[in-house]
Backbone as numpy.savetxt, mean C-alpha at the origin, in Angstrom:
# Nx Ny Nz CAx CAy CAz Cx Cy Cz
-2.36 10.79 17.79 -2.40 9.53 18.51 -2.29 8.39 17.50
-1.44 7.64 17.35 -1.08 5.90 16.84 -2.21 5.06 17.26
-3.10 4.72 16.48 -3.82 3.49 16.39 -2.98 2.48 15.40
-3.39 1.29 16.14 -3.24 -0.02 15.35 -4.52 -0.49 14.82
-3.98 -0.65 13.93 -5.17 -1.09 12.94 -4.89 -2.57 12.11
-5.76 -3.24 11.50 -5.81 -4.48 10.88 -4.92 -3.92 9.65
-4.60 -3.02 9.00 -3.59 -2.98 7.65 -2.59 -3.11 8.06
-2.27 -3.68 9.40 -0.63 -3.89 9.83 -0.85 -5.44 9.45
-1.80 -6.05 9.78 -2.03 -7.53 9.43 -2.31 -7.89 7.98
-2.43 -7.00 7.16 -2.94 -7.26 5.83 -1.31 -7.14 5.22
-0.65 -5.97 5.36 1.41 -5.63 5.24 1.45 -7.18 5.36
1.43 -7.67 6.83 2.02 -9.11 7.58 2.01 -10.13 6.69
0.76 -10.11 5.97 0.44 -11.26 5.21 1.32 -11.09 3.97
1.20 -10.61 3.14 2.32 -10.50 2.65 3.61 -10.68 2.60
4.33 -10.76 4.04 5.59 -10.89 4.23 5.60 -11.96 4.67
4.51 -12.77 5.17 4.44 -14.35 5.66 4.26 -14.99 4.35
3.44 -15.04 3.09 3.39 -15.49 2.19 4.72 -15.70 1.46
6.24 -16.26 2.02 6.85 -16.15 1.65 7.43 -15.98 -0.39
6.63 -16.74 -1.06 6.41 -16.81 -2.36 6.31 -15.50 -2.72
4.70 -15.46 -2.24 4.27 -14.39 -2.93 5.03 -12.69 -2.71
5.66 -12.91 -1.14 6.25 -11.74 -0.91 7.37 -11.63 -2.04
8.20 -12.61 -2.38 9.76 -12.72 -2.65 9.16 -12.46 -4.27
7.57 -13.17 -4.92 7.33 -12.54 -6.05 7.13 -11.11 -6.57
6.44 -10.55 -5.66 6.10 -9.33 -5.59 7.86 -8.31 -4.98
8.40 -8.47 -4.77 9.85 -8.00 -4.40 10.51 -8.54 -5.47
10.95 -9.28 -6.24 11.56 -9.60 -7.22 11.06 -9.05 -8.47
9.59 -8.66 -8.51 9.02 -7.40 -9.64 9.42 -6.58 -9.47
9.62 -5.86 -8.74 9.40 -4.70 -8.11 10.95 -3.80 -8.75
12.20 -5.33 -7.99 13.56 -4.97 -8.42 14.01 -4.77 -9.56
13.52 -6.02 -10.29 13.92 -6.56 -11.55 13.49 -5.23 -13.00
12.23 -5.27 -12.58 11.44 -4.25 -13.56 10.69 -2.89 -13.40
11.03 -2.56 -11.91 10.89 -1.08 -11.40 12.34 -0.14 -11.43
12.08 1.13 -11.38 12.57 1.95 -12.18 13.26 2.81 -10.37
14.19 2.74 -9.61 14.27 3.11 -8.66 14.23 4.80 -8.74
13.43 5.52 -7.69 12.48 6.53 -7.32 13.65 7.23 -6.16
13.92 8.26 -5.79 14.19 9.00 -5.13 13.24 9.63 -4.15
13.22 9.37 -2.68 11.41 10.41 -1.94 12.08 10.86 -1.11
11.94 12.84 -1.43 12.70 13.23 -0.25 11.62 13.05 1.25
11.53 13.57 2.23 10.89 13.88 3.56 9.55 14.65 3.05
8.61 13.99 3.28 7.56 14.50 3.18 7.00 14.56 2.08
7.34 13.72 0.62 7.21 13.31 -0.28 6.06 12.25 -0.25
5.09 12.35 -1.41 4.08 11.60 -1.02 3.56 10.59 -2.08
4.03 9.27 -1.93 4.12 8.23 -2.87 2.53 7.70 -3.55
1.80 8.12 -2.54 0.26 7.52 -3.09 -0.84 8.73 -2.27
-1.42 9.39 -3.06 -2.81 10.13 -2.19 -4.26 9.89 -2.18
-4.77 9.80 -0.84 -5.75 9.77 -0.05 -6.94 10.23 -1.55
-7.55 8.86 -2.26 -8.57 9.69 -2.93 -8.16 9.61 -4.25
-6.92 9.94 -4.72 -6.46 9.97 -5.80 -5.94 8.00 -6.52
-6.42 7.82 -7.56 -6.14 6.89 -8.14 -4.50 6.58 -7.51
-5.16 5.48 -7.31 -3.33 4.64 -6.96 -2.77 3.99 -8.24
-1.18 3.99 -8.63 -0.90 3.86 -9.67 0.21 2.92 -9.74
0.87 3.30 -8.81 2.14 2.68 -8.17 2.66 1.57 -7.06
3.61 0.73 -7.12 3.89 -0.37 -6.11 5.54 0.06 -5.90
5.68 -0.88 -5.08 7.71 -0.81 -4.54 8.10 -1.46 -3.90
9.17 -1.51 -3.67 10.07 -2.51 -2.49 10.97 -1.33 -2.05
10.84 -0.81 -0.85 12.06 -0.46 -0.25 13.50 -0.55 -0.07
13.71 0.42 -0.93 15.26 0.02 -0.46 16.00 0.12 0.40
15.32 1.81 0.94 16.16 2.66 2.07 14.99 3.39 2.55
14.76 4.11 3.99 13.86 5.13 4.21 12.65 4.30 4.42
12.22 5.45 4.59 10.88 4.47 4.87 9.71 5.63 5.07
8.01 4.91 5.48 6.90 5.58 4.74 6.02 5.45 5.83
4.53 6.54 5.93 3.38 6.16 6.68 2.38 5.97 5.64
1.80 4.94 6.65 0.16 5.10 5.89 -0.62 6.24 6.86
-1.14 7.43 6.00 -2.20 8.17 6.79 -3.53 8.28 6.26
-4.10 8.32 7.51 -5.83 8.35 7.05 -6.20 10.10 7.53
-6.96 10.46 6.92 -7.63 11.79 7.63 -8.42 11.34 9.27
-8.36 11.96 10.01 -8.83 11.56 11.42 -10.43 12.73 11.02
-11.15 12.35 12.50 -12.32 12.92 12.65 -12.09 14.35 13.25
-10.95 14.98 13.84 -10.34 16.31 14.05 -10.07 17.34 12.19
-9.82 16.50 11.19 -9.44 16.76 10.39 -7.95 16.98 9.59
-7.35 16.15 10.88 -6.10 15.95 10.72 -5.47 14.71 10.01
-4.29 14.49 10.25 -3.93 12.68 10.00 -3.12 11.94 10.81
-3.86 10.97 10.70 -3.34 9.73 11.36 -2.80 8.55 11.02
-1.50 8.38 11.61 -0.82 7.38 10.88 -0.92 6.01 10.92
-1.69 4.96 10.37 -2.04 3.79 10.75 -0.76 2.49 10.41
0.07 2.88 9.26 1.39 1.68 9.89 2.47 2.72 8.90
3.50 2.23 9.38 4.99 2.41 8.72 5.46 1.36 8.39
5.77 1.63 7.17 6.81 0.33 6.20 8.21 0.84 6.31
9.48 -0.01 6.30 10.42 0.63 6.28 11.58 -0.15 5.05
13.16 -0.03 4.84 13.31 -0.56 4.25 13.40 -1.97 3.97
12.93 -2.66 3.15 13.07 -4.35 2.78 11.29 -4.96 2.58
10.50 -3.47 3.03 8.99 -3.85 2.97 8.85 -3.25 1.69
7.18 -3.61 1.42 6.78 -3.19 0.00 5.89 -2.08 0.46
5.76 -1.14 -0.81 4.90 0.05 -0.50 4.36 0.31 -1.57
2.75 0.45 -1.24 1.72 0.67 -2.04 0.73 0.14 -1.89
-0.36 0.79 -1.92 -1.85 0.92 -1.97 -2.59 -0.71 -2.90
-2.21 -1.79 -2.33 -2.40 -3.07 -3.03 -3.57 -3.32 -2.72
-4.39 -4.00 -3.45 -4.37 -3.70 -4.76 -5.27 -2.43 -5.92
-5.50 -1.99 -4.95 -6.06 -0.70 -5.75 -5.04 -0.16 -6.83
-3.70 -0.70 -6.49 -2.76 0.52 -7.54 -3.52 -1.07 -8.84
-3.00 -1.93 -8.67 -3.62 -2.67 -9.87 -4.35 -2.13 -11.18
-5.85 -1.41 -10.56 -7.11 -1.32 -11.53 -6.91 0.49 -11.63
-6.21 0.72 -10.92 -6.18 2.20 -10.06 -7.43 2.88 -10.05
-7.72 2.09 -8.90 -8.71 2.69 -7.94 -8.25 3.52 -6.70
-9.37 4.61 -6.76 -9.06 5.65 -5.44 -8.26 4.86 -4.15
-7.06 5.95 -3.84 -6.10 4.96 -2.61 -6.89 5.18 -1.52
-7.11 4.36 -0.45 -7.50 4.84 0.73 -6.84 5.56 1.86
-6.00 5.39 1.20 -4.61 6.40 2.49 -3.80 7.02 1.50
-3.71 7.77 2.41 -1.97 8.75 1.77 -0.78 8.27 2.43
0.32 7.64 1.16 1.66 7.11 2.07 2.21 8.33 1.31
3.05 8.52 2.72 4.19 9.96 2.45 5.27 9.50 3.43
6.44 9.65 2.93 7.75 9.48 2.87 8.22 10.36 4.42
8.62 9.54 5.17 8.84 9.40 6.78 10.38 10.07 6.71
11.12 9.88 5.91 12.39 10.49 5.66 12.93 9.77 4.33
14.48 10.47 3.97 14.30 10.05 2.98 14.71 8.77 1.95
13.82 8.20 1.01 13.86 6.84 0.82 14.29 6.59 -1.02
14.28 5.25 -0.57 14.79 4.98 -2.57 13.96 3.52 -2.33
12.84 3.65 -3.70 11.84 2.80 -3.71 12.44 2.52 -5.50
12.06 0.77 -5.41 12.21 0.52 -6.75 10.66 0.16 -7.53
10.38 1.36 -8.02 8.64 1.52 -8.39 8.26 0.82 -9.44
7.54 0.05 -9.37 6.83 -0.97 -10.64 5.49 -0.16 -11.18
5.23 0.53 -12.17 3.18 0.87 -12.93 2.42 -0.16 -12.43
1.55 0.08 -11.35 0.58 -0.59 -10.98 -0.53 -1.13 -12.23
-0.69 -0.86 -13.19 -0.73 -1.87 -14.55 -0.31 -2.90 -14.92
1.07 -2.75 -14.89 2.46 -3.67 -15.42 2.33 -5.05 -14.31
2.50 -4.47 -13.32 2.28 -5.15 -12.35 0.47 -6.01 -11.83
-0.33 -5.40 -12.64 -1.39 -6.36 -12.90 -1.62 -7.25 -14.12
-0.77 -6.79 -15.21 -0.29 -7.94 -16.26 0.42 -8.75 -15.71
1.57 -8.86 -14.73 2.12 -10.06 -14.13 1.26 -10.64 -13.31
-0.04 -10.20 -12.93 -0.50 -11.33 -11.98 -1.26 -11.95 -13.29
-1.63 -11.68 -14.34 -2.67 -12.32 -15.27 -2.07 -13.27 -15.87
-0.69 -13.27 -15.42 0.23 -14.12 -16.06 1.01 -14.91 -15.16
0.39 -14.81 -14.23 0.95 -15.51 -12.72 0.17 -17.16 -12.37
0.91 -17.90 -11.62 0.42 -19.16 -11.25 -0.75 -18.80 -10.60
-2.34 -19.80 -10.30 -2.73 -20.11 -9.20 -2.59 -19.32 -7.91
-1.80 -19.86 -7.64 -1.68 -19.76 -5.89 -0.92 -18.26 -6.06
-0.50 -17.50 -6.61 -0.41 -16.25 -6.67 -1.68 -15.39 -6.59
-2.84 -15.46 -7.50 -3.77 -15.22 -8.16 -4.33 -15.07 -6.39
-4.27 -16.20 -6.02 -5.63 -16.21 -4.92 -4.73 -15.55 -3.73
-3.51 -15.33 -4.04 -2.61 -14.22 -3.13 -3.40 -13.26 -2.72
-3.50 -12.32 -4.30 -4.13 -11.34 -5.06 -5.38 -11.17 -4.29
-6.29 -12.12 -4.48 -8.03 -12.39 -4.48 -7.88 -11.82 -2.82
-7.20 -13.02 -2.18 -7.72 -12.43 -0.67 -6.99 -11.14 0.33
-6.30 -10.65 -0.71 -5.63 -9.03 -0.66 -6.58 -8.17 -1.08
-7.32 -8.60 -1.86 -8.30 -7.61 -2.55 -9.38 -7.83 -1.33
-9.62 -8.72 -0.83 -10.85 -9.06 -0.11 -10.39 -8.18 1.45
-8.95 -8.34 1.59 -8.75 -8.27 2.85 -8.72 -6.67 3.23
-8.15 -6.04 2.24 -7.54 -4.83 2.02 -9.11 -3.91 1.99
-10.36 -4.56 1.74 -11.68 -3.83 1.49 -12.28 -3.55 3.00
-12.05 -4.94 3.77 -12.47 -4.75 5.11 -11.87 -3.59 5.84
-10.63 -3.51 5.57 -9.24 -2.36 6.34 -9.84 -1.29 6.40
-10.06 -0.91 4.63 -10.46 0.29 4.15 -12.34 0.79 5.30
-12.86 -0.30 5.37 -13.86 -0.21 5.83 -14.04 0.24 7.92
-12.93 -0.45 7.92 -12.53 -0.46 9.46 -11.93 0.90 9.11
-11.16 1.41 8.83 -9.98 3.08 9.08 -10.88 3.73 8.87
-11.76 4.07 7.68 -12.66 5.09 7.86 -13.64 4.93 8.50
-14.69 4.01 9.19 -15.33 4.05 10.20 -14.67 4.43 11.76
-13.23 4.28 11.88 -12.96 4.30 12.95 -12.71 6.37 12.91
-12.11 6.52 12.08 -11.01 7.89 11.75 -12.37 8.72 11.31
-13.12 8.37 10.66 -14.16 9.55 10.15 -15.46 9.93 10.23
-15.90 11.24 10.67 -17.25 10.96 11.18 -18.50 10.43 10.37
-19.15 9.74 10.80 -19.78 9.27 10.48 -21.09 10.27 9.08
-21.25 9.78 8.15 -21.98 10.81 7.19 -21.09 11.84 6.39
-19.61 11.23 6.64 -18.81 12.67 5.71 -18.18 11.86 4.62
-17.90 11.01 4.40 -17.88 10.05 3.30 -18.14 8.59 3.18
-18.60 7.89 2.11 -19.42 7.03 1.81 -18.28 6.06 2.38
-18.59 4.74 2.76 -17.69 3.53 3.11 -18.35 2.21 2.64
């Protein structure tokens, strides 16, 4: 079953921030290394340090959470011309909260979620606080999907 969830609004913001979107997409092109993902290929995992960012070129991706059945559930799809990755956790690479895996198959132009936190340290202002309330926003998400998707007492939130 498809729930909507607030990380479709956290994606949104991003793509409304016109700047910051066209900054973060112009990294991505300029100085990412384009990636090949066949079907079922899995760009960031559930748990595992996030490392990586992208811009879509082609194909496209889910975000999945583990559900309370023990299955997964897909909370949004990016497709091509969106960005993909676990923001900002790939930054510090901190544990991802979802697993994005490759919906069919795609060509992502992948930036080191490092590299890509040296450009924000080196970024204007109003980028920076891009950043800040992505980090802020992206904590609540994380907080909402696994309270909603997992039973309660099976991992910490």
């Amino acid at each position: 079953m498809k729930q909507k969830t607030h990380y479709s609004e956290a994606l949104a913001y991003l793509r409304d921030r016109s700047n910051l979107f066209a900054c973060l997409s112009k990294n991505c092109l300029h100085h990412g290394r384009a990636i090949h993902f066949s079907h079922g290929d899995i760009f960031e995992a559930e748990g595992v340090a996030a490392s990586r960012f992208g811009y879509i070129e082609s194909g496209s991706f889910h975000y999945l959470v583990r559900n309370y059945e023990g299955g997964e559930s897909t909370v949004e799809t990016v497709t091509a011309g969106d960005l993909v990755g676990c923001f900002p956790y790939c930054l510090d690479g901190d544990a991802a909260p979802v697993t994005i895996r490759a919906d069919k198959s795609c060509t992502v132009y992948v930036v080191d979620g490092a590299d890509l936190n040296e450009h924000y340290r080196q970024s204007q202002a109003a980028e920076r606080m891009g950043r800040d309330y992505m980090a802020y926003r992206l904590e609540q998400v994380k907080s909402q999907i696994y309270s909603h998707y997992c039973e309660k007492g099976v991992r910490d939130v």
